[in-house]
Short mmCIF file of C-alpha atoms in Angstrom, two decimals:
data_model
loop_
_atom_site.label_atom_id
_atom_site.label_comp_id
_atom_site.label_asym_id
_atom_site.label_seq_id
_atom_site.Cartn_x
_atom_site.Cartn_y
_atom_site.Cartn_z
CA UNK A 1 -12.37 -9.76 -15.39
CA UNK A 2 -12.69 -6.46 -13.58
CA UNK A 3 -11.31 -7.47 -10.46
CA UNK A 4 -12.18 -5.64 -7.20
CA UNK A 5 -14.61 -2.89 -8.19
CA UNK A 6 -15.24 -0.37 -6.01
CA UNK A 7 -17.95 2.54 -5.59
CA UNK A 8 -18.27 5.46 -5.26
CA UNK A 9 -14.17 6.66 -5.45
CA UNK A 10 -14.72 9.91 -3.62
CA UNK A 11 -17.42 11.08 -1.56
CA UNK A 12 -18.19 14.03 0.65
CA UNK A 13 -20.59 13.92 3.86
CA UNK A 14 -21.99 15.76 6.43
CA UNK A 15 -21.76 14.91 9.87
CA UNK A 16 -24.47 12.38 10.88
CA UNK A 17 -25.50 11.26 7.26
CA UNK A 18 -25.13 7.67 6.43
CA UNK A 19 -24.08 5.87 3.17
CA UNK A 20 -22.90 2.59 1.87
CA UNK A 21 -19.76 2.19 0.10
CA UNK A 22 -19.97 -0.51 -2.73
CA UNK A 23 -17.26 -3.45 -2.77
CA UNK A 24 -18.01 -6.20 -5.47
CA UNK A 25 -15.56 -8.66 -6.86
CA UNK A 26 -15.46 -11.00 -10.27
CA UNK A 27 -12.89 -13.96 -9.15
CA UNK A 28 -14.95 -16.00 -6.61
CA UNK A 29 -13.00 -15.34 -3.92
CA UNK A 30 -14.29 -15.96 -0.39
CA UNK A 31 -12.90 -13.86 1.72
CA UNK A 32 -12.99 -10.28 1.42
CA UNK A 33 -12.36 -7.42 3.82
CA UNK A 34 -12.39 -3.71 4.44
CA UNK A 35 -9.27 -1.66 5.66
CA UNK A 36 -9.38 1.91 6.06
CA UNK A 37 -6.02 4.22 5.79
CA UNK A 38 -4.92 7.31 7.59
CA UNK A 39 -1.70 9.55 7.30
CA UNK A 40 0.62 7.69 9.62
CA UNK A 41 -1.70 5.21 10.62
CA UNK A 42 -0.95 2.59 7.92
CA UNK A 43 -4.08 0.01 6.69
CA UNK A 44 -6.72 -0.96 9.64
CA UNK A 45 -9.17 -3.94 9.26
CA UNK A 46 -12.48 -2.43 9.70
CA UNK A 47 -14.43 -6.12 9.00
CA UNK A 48 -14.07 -9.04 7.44
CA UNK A 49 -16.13 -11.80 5.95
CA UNK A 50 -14.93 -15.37 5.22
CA UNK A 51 -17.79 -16.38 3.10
CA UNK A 52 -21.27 -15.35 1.92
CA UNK A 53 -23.09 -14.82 5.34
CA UNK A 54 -20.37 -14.50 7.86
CA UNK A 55 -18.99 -11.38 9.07
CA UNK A 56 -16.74 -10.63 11.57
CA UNK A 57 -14.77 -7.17 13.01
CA UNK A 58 -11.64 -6.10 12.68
CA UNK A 59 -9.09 -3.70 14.93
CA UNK A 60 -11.34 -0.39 13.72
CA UNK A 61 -15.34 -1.77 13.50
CA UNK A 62 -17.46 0.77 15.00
CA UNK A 63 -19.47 3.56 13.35
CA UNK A 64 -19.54 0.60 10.90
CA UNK A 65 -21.82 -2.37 9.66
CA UNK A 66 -21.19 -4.78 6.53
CA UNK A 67 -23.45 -7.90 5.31
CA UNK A 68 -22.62 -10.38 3.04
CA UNK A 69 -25.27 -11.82 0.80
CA UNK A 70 -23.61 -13.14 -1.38
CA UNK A 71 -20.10 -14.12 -2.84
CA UNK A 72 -19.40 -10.89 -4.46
CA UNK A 73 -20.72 -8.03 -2.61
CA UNK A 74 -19.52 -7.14 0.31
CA UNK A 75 -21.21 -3.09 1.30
CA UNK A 76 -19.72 -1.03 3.97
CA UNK A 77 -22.03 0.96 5.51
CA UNK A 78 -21.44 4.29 7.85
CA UNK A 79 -24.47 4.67 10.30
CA UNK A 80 -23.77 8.21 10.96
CA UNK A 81 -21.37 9.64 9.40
CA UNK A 82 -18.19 11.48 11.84
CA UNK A 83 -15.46 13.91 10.98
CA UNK A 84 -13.06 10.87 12.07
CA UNK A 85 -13.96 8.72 9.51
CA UNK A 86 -12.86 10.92 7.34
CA UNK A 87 -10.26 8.52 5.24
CA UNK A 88 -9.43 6.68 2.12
CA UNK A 89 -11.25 3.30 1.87
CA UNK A 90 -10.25 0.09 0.84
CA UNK A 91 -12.07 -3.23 -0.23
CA UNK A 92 -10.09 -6.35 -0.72
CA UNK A 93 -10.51 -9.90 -1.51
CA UNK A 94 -8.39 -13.01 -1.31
CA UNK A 95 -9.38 -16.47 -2.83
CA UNK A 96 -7.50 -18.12 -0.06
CA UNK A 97 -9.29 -17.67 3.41
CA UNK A 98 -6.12 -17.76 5.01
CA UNK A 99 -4.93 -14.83 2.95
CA UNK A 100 -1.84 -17.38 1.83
CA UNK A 101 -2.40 -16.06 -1.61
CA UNK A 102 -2.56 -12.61 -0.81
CA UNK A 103 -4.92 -9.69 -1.58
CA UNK A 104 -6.42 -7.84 -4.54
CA UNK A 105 -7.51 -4.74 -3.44
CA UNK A 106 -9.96 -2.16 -4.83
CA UNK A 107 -8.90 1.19 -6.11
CA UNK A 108 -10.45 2.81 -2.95
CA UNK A 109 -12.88 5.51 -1.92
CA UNK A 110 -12.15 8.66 -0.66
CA UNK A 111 -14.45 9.79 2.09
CA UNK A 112 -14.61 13.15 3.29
CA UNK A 113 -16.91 13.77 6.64
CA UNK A 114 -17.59 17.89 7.25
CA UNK B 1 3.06 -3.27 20.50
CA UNK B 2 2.07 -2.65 16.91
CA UNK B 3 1.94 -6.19 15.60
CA UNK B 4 4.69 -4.95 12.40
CA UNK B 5 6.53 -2.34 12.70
CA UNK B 6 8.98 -0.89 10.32
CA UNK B 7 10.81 2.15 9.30
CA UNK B 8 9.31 4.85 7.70
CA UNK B 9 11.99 6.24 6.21
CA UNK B 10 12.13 8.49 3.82
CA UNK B 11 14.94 6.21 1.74
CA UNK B 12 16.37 8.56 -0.16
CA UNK B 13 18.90 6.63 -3.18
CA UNK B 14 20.27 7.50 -6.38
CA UNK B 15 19.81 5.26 -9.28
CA UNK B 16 21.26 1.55 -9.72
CA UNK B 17 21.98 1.71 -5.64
CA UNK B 18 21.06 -1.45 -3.24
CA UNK B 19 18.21 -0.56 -0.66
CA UNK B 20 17.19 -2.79 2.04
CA UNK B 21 13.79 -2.50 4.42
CA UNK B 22 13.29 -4.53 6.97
CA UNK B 23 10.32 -5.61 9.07
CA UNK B 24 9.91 -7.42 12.30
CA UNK B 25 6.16 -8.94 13.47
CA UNK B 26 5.00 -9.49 16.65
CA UNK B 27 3.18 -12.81 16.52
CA UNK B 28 5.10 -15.79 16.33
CA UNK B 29 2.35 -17.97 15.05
CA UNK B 30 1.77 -15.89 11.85
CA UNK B 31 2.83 -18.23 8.87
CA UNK B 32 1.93 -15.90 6.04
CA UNK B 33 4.07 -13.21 4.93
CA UNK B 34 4.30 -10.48 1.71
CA UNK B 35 5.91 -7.30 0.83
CA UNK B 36 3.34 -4.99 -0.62
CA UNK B 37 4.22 -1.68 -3.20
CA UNK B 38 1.69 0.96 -2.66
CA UNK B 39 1.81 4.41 -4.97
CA UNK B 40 0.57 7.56 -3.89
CA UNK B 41 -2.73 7.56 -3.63
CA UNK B 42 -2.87 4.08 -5.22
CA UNK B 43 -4.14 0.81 -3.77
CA UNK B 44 -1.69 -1.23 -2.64
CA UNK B 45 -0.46 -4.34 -4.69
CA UNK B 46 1.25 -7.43 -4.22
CA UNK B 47 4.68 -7.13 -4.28
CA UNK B 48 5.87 -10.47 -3.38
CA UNK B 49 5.20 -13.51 -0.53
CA UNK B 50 7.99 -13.94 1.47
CA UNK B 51 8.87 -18.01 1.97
CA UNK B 52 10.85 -19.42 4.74
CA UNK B 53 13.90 -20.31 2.39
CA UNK B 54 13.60 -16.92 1.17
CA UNK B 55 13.04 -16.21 -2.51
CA UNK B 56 14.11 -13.34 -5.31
CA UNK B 57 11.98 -12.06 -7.87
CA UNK B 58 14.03 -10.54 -10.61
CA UNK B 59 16.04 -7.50 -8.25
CA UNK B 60 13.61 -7.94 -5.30
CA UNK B 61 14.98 -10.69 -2.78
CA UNK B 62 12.80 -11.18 0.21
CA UNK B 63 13.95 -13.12 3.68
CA UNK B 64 12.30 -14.13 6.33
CA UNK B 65 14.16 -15.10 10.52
CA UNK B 66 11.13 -16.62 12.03
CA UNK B 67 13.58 -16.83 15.37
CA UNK B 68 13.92 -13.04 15.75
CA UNK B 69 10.33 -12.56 13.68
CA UNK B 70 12.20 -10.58 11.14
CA UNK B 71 11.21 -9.92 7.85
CA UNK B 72 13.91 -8.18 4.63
CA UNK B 73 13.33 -6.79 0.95
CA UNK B 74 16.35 -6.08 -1.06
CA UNK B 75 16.04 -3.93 -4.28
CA UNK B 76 19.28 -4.53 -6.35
CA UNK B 77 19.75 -1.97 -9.10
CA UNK B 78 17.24 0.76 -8.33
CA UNK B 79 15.27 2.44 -11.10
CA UNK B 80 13.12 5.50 -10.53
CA UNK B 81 10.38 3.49 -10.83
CA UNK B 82 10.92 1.63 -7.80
CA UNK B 83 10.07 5.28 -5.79
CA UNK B 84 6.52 4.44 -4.01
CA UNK B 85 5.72 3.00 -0.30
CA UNK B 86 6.59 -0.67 0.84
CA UNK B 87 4.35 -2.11 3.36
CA UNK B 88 5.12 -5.37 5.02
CA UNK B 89 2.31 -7.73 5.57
CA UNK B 90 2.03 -10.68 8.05
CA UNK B 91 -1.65 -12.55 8.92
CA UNK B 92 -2.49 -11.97 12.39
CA UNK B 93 -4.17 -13.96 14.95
CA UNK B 94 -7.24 -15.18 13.26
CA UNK B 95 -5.65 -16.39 9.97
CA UNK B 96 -7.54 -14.63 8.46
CA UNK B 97 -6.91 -10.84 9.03
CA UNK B 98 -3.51 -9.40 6.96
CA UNK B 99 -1.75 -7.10 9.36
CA UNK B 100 0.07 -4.38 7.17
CA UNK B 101 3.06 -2.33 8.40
CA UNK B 102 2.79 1.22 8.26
CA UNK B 103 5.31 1.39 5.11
CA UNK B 104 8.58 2.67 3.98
CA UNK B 105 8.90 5.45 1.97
CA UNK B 106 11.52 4.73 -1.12
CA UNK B 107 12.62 7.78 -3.42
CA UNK B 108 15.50 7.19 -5.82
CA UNK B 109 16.98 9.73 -7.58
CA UNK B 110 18.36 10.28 -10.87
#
């Protein structure tokens, strides 16, 4: 049971290049979400999904798109990649959709946009 | 109005001291509630939920005051291992969404 498993865990880019940052969990949960978090900022919901085909945004969503396909993928991808997206980034899932349980989160990826 | 706030600190206490954080929240419908433990440079991890009745967990007690929307950890006993960020964590509007606090910095000392 490797729990939330995220890819790649750092990752340099250059303005205007896109990539997808992998998010896949073991436990069946439904609900899963990405958060991104700056120095002094604290954890921001980028999106959400409550289940295998629904999405939804967050406080932080653009310069960003996710799917879900199925239950344990859930990809974040950066359209075109901006020096203010530079961050740490942070998948997490919850088996409860109304995050009663809590969340487990991944060990994060650390994005760097030059 | 940032939906939780608390203080960053630094908290700065030498071992086997009490520490308190505290927490307030912004919505009054949220009914879920946690204290999360992050490390530096670490993801963050659940700490503890918080109930209405309050609850302890070994030398953590947490409290919740839904009337003033006010949320407390106590750390009884400090170790050095207890040094790392707490963030306080309350579900916002859609139920769904967690809403995390920016953290408090926690440093004991030998």
């Amino acid at each position: 049971n490797a729990g939330v498993t995220q890819t790649p865990k750092f990752q340099v880019l250059k303005t205007g290049q896109s990539m997808t940052l992998q998010c896949a969990q073991d436990m069946n949960h439904e609900y899963m979400s990405w958060y991104r978090q700056d120095p002094g900022m604290g954890l921001r919901l980028i999106h959400y999904s409550v289940g295998a085909g629904i999405t939804d945004q967050g406080e932080v969503p653009n310069g960003y798109n996710v799917s879900r396909s199925t239950t344990e993928d859930f990809p974040l991808r950066l359209l075109s990649a901006a020096p203010s997206q530079t961050s740490v980034y942070f998948c997490a899932s919850s088996y409860s959709i109304e995050g009663v349980s809590g969340y487990t989160f991944g060990s994060g990826t650390r994005l760097t946009v030059v | 109005r940032k939906e939780v706030e608390q203080d960053p600190g630094p908290f700065n206490v030498p071992e086997g001291a009490t520490v308190a954080f505290n927490c307030t929240y912004s919505n009054s419908a949220s009914q879920s509630f946690f204290w999360y433990r992050q490390d530096c440079r670490k993801e963050p991890k659940l700490l503890m939920s918080v109930y209405s009745s309050g609850n302890e967990d070994g030398r953590f007690t947490a409290q919740l005051n839904r009337a003033s929307q006010y949320i407390s950890l106590l750390i009884r006993d400090s170790k050095l291992s207890d040094s790392a960020t707490y963030l306080c964590v309350v579900n916002g509007d859609s139920g769904y969404a967690l809403n995390f606090g920016k953290g408090t910095s926690l440093l004991v000392t030998p």
